[in-house]
Tab-separated table of C-alpha atoms and ligand atoms in Angstrom:
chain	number	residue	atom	x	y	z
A	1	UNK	CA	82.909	52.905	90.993
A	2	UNK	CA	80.764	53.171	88.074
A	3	UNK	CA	81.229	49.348	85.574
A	4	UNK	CA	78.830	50.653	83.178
A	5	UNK	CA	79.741	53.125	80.300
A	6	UNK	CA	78.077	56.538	80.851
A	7	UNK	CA	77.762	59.230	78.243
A	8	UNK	CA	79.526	61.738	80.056
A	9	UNK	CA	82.938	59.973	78.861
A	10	UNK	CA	81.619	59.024	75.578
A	11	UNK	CA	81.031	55.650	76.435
A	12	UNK	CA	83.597	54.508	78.455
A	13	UNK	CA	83.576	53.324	81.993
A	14	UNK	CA	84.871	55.643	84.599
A	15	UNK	CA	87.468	52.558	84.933
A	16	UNK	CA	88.567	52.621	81.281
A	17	UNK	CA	88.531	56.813	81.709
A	18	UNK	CA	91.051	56.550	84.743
A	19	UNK	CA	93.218	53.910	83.301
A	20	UNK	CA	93.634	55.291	80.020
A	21	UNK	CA	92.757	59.036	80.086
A	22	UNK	CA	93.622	60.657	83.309
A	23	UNK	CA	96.385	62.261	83.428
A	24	UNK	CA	97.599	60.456	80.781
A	25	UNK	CA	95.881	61.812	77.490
A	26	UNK	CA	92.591	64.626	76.120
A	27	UNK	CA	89.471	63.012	75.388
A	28	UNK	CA	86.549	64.804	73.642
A	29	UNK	CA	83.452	63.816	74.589
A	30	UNK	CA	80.615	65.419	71.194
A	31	UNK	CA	77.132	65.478	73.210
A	32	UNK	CA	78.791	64.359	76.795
A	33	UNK	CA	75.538	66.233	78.513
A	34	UNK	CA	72.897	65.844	76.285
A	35	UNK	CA	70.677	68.823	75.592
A	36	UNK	CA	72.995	71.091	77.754
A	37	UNK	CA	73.327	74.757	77.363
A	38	UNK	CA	74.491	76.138	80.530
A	39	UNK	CA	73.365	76.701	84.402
A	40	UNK	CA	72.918	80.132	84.155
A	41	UNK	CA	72.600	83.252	81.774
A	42	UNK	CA	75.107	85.467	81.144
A	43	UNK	CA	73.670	88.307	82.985
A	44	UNK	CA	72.974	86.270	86.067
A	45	UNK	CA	76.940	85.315	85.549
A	46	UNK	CA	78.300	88.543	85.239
A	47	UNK	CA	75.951	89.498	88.313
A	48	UNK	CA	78.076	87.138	90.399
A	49	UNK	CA	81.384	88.883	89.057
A	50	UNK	CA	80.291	91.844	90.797
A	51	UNK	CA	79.537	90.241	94.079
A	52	UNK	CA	82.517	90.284	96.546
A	53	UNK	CA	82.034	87.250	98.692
A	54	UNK	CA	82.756	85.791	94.901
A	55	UNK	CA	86.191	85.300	93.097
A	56	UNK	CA	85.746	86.604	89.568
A	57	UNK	CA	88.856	87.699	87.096
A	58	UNK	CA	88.319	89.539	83.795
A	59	UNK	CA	90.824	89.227	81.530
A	60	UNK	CA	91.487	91.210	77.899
A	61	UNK	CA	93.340	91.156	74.954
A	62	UNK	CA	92.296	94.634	74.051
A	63	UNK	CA	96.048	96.617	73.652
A	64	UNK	CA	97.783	93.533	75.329
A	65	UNK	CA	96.726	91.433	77.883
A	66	UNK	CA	95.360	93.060	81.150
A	67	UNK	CA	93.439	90.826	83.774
A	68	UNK	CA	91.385	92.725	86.746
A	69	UNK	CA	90.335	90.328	89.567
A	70	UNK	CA	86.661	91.570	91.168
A	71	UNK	CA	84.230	92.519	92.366
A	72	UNK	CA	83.432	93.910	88.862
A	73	UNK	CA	80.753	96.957	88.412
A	74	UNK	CA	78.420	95.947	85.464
A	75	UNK	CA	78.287	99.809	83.813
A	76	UNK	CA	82.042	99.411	83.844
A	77	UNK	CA	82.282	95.822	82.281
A	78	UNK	CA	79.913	97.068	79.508
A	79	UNK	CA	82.197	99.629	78.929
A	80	UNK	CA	85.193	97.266	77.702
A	81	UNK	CA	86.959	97.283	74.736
A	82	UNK	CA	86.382	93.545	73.232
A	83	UNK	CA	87.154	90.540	73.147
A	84	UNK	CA	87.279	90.296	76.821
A	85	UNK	CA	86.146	87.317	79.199
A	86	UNK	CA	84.894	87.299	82.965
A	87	UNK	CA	85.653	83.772	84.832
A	88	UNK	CA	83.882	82.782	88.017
A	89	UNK	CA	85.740	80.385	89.920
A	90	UNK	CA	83.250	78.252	92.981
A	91	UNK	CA	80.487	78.355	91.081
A	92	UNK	CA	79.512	74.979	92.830
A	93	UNK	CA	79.659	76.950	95.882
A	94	UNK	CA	76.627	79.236	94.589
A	95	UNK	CA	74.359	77.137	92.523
A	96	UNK	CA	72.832	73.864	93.347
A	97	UNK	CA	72.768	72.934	89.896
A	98	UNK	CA	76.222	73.559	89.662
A	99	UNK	CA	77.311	71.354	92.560
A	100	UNK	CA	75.004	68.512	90.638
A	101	UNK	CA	76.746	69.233	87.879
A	102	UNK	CA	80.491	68.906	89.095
A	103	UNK	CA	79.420	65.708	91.579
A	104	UNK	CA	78.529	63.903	87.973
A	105	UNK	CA	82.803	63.707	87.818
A	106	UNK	CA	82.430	61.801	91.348
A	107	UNK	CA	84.478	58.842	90.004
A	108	UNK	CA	87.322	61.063	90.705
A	109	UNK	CA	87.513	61.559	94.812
A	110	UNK	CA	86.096	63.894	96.028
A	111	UNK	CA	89.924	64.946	97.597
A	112	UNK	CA	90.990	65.733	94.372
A	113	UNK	CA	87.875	67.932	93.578
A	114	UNK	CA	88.879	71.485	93.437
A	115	UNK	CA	85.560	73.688	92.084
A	116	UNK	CA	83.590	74.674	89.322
A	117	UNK	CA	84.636	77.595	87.422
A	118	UNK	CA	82.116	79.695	84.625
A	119	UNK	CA	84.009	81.889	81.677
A	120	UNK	CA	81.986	84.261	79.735
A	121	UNK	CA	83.773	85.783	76.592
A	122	UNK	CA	82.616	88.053	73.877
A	123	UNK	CA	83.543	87.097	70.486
A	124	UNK	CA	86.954	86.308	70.144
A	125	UNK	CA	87.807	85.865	73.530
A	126	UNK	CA	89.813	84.012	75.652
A	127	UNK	CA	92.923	83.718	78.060
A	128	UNK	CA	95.353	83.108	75.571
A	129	UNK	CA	97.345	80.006	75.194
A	130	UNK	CA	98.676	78.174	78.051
A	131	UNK	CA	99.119	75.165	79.929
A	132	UNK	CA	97.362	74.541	83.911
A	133	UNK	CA	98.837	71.855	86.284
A	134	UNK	CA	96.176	70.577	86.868
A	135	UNK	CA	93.552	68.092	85.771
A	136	UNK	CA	90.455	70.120	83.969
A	137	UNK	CA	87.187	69.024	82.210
A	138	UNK	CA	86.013	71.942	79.888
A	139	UNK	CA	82.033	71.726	79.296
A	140	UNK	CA	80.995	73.925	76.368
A	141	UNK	CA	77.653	75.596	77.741
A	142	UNK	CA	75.466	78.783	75.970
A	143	UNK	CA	77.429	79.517	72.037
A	144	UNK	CA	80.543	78.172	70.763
A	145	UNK	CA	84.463	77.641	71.660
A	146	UNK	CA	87.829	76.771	69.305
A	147	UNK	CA	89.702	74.706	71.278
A	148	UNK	CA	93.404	74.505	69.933
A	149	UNK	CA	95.598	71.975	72.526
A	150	UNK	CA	99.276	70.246	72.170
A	151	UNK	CA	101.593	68.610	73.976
A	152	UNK	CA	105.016	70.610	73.864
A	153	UNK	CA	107.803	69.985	75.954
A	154	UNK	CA	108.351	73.831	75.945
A	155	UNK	CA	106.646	75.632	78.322
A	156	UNK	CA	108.667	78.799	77.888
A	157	UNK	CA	105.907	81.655	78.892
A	158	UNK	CA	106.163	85.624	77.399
A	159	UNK	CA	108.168	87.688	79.894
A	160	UNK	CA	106.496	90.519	81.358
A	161	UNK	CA	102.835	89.921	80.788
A	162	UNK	CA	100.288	89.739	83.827
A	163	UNK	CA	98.685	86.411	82.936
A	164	UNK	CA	100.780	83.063	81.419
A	165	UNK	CA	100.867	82.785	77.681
A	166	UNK	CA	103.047	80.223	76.251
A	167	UNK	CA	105.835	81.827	74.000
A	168	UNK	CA	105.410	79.199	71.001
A	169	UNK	CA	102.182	77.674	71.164
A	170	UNK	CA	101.973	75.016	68.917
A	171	UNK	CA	98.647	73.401	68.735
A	172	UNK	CA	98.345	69.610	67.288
A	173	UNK	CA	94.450	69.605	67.421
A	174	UNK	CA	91.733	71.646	66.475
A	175	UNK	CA	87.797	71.344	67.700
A	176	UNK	CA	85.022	73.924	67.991
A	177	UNK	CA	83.098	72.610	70.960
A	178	UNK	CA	79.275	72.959	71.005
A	179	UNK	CA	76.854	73.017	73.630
A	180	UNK	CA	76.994	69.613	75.318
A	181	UNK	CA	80.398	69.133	74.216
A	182	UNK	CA	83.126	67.712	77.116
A	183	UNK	CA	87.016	68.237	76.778
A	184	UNK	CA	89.315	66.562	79.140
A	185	UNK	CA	92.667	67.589	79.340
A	186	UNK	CA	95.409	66.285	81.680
A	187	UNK	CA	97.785	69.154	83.425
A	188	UNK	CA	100.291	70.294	81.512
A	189	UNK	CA	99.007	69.737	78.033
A	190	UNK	CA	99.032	73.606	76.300
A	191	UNK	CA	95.556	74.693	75.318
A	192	UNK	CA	93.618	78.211	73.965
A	193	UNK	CA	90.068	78.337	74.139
A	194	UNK	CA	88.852	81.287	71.488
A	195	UNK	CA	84.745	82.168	71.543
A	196	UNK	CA	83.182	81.595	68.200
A	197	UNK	CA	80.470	84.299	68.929
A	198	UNK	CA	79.898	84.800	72.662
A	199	UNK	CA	79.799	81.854	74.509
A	200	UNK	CA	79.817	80.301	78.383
A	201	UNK	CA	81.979	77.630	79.663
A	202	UNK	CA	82.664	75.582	82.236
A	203	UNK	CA	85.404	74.348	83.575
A	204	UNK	CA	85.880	71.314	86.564
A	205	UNK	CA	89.235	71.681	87.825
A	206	UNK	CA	91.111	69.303	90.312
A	207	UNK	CA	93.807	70.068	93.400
A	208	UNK	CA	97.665	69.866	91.917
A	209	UNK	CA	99.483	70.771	95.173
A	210	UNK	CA	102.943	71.553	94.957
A	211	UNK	CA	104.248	69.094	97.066
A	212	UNK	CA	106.529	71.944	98.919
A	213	UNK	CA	103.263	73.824	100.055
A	214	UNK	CA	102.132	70.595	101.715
A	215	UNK	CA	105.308	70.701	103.054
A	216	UNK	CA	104.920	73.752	104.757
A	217	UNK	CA	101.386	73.708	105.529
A	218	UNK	CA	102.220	70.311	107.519
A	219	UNK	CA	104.720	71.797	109.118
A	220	UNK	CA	102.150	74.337	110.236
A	221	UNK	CA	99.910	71.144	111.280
A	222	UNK	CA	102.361	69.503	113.277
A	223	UNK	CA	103.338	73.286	115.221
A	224	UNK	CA	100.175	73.260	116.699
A	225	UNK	CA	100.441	69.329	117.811
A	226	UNK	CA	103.928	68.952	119.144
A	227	UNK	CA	104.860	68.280	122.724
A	228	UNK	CA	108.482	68.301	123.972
A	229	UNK	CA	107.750	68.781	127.573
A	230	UNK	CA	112.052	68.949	128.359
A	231	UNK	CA	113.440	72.224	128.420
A	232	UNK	CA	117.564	73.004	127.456
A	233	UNK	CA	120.043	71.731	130.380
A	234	UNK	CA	123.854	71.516	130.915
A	235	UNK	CA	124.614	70.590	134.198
A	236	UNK	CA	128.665	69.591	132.945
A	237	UNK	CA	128.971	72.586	131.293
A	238	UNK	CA	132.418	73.249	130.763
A	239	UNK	CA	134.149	76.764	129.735
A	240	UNK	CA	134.975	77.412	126.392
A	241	UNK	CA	138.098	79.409	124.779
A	242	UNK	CA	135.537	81.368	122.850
A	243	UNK	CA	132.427	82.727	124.602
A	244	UNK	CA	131.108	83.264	120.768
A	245	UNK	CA	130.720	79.744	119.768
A	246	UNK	CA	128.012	76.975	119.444
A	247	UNK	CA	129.170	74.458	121.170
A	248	UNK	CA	129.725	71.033	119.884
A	249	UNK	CA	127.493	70.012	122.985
A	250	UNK	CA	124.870	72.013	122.215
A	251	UNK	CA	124.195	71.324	118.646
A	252	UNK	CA	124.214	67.789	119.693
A	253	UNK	CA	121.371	68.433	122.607
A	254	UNK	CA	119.432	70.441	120.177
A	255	UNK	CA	119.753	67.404	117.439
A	256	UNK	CA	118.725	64.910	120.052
A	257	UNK	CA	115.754	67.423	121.244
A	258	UNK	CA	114.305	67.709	117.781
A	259	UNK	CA	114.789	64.183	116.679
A	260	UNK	CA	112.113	63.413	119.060
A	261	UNK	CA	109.430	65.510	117.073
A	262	UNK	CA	107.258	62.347	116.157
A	263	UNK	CA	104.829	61.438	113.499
A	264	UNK	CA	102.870	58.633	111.797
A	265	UNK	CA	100.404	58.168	109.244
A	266	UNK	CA	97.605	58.840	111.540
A	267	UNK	CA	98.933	62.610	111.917
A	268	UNK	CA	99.546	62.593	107.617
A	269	UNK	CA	95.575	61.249	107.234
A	270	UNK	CA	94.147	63.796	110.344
A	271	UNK	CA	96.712	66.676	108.455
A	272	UNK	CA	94.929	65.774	105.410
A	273	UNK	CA	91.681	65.876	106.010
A	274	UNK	CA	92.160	69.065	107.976
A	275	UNK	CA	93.937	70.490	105.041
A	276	UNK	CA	92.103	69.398	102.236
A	277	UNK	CA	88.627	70.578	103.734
A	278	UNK	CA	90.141	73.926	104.851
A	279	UNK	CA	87.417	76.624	103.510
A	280	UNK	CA	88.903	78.689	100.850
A	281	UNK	CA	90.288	82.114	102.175
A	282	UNK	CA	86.877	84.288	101.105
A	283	UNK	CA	84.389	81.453	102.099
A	284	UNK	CA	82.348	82.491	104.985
A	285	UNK	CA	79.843	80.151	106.668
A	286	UNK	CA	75.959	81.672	107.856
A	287	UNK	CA	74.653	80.329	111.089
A	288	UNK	CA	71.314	80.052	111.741
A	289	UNK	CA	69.907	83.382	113.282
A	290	UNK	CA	67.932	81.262	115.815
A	291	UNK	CA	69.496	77.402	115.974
A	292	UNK	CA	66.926	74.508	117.628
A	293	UNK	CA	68.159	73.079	120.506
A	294	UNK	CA	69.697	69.520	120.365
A	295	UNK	CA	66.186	68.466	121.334
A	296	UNK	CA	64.488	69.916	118.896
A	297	UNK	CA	66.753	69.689	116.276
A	298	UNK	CA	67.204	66.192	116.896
A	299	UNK	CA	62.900	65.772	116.118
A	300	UNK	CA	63.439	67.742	113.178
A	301	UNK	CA	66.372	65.456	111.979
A	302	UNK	CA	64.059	62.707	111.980
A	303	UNK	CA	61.344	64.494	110.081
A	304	UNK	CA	63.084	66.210	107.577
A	305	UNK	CA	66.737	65.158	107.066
A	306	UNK	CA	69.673	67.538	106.785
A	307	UNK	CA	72.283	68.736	103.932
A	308	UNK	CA	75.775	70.074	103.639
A	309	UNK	CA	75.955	73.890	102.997
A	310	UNK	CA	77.154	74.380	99.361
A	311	UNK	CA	79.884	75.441	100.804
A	312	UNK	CA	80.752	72.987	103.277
A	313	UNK	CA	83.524	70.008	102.457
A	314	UNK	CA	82.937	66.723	104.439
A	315	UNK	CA	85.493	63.763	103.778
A	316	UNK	CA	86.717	60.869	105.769
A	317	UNK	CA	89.308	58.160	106.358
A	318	UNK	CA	89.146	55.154	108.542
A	319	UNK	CA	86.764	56.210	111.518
A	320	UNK	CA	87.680	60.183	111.296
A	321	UNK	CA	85.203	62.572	109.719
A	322	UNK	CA	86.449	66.404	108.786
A	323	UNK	CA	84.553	69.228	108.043
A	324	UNK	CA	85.956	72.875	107.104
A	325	UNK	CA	89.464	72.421	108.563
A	326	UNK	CA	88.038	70.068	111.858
A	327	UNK	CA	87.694	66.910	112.724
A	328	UNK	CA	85.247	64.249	114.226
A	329	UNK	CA	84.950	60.848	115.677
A	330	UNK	CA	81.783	59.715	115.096
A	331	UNK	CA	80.769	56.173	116.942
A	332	UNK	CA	80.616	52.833	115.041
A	333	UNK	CA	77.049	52.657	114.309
A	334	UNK	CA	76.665	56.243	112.833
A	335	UNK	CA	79.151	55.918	110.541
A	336	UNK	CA	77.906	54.530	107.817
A	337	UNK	CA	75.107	57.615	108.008
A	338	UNK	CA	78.110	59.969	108.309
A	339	UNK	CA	79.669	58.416	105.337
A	340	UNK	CA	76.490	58.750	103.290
A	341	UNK	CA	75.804	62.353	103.909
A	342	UNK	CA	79.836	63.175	103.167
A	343	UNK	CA	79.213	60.675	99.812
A	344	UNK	CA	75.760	62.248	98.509
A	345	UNK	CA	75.693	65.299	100.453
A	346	UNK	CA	72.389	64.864	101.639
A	347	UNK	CA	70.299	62.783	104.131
A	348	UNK	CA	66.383	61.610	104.021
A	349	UNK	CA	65.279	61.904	107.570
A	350	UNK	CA	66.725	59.693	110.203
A	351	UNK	CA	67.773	59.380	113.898
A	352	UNK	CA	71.047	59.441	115.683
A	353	UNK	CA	73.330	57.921	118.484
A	354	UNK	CA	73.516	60.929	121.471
A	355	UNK	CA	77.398	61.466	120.945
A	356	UNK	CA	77.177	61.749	117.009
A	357	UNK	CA	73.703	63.739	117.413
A	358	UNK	CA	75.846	66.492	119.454
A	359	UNK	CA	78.325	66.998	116.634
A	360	UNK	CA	75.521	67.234	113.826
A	361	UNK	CA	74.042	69.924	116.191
A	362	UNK	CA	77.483	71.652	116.328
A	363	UNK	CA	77.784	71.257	112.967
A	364	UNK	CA	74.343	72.782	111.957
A	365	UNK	CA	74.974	75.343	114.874
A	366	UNK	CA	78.051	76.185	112.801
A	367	UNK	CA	76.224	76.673	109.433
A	368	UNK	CA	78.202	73.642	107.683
A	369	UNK	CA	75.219	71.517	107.573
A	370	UNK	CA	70.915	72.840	107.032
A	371	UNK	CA	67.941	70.591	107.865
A	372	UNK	CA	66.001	69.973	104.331
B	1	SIN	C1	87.927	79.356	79.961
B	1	SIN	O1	88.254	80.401	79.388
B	1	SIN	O2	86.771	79.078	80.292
B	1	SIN	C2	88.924	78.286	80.210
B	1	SIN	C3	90.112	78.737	80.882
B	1	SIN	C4	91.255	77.764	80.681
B	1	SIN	O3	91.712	77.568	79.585
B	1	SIN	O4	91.745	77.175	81.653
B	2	CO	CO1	93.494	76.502	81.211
């Protein structure tokens, strides 16, 4: 995307990034957001912990690991024993500045994109070494972090403990990140991220699907989409010395029946964008109290221009658009406005084709998308 260098990788082109860092090897970025120090203050963060349309985990090391998942009650989180930390996962899902912020890593697809997430640890805190599966860029915001990360082959975790901590953790590199401060690490590498002081950071984390839930969840697709309008017949059926048993017959029926359960790449791509823009289980859209008409909302469109919810996730492939788990055609010459406002998230003011101007409206009606 990108050919020149940006500072956010240290100088090196989102091409030289993706060929030689991700998911390959950790880069550290000193100053990769110049002048940084965080989105929000730790009050306003721990405010959000307590909220419970918000997924929030606190997590101590006081008498052995313990983690809580919220909503949180302030009196009771200032009433911790230390060190302790409070992560905020969706944070891009709350903030405007935060969705900025995590769009800057747009040179990876937006498919792969999983959310922002804030941590805010007292001194000493953390959540204990470990390794993710998934891709993760750490941004040091408000104070200062230890980072300790390796590359062991063994990933043998303590038994019995309610989060994962890695049984021999054995570190090859050592950096206190400071404000500004970017640390990519590929899944699997083993990493424990201690406060020096309290400190605030945040993470960008990426989809690792196990391909066994995509499994399933396809299957689930393809339940809802299947058509085998026959029905079980056996005109020559003959009797059998056992009234118990399958029959050879039947199996083969049954085998023949099935075998006819159909799919191509069209149903993988419309399975994916269904799946892949599926809301998260607590995420909750707000219609508008009183929506425009098409009419109306259609003059607006043109004055004001429109933008996704925070919430909302918009992708496409080939001529199909999906939003939060559904899907679209939109015709020819709208697409390339579709495409925009899935790309940047946001549209100046502009006008419509009738068919694609109905499933805006729907969409707006829907809360996914807000005129500007
Ligand atoms: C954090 O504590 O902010 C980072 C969590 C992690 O290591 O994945
Ligand atoms: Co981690």
């Amino acid at each position: 995307m990108n050919p020149t260098s940006i500072t956010l990788l240290g100088g090196l082109t989102t091409d030289q990034f993706l060929a030689e860092y991700w998911q390959k090897k950790p880069l550290l970025v000193r100053g990769a957001i110049p002048g940084f120090t965080g989105l929000l203050s730790r009050d306003d963060m721990l405010d959000l912990s307590c909220r419970d349309d918000v997924e929030s985990r606190f997590v101590s090391q006081a008498g052995g690991w313990t983690i809580d998942r919220g909503p949180f009650a302030r009196a009771a989180l200032r009433r911790k024993t230390k060190p302790w930390t409070v992560l905020v996962q969706g944070l891009n899902m709350l903030l405007p500045q935060a969705d900025e912020m995590m769009r800057r890593f747009s040179f990876v697809p937006y498919a792969r994109l999983d959310d922002l997430m804030v941590s805010y640890a007292t001194d000493g805190g953390g959540v204990g070494p470990h390794f993710d599966n998934y891709d993760v860029f750490l941004i040091q915001g408000m104070g200062r972090r230890r980072w300790r990360i390796g590359n062991q082959t063994d990933q043998t975790l303590i038994k019995g403990l309610p989060i994962r901590i890695l049984k021999d953790f054995r570190p090859v590199h050592d950096w206190v990140l400071e404000p500004g401060d970017l640390l990519y690490l590929p899944p699997e590498w083993a990493h424990d991220g201690i406060a020096v002081g309290e400190c605030m950071t945040y993470s960008v984390g990426f989809r690792a699907t196990p391909a066994q839930d995509m499994a399933e969840q396809f299957l689930v697709y393809l339940q809802d989409r299947v058509k085998l309008p026959d029905r079980y017949r056996d005109p020559d059926l003959k009797s059998q010395k056992h009234p118990a048993k399958i029959g050879a017959a039947m199996v083969d029926q049954v085998a023949e029946m099935l075998g006819r359960i159909r799919w191509n790449r069209d149903t993988v791509r419309d399975f994916l964008g269904s799946y892949l823009t599926e809301p998260k289980a607590h995420v909750f859209f707000d219609p508008p109290a009183r929506p425009l008409n098409e009419k109306r909302f259609a003059a607006a469109l043109a004055k004001r221009g429109i933008h996704l919810d925070a919430r909302s996730q918009l992708l496409f492939a080939d001529s199909r658009f999906y939003i939060n788990g559904e899907s679209a055609t939109v015709a020819r010459c709208d697409r390339a406005t579709f495409k925009r406002l899935a790309d940047e998230r946001r549209l100046p003011a502009f006008s419509l084709d009738a068919a694609s101007l109905a499933t805006l409206h729907d969409w707006y009606r829907c809360g996914f998308v807000h005129l500007s």
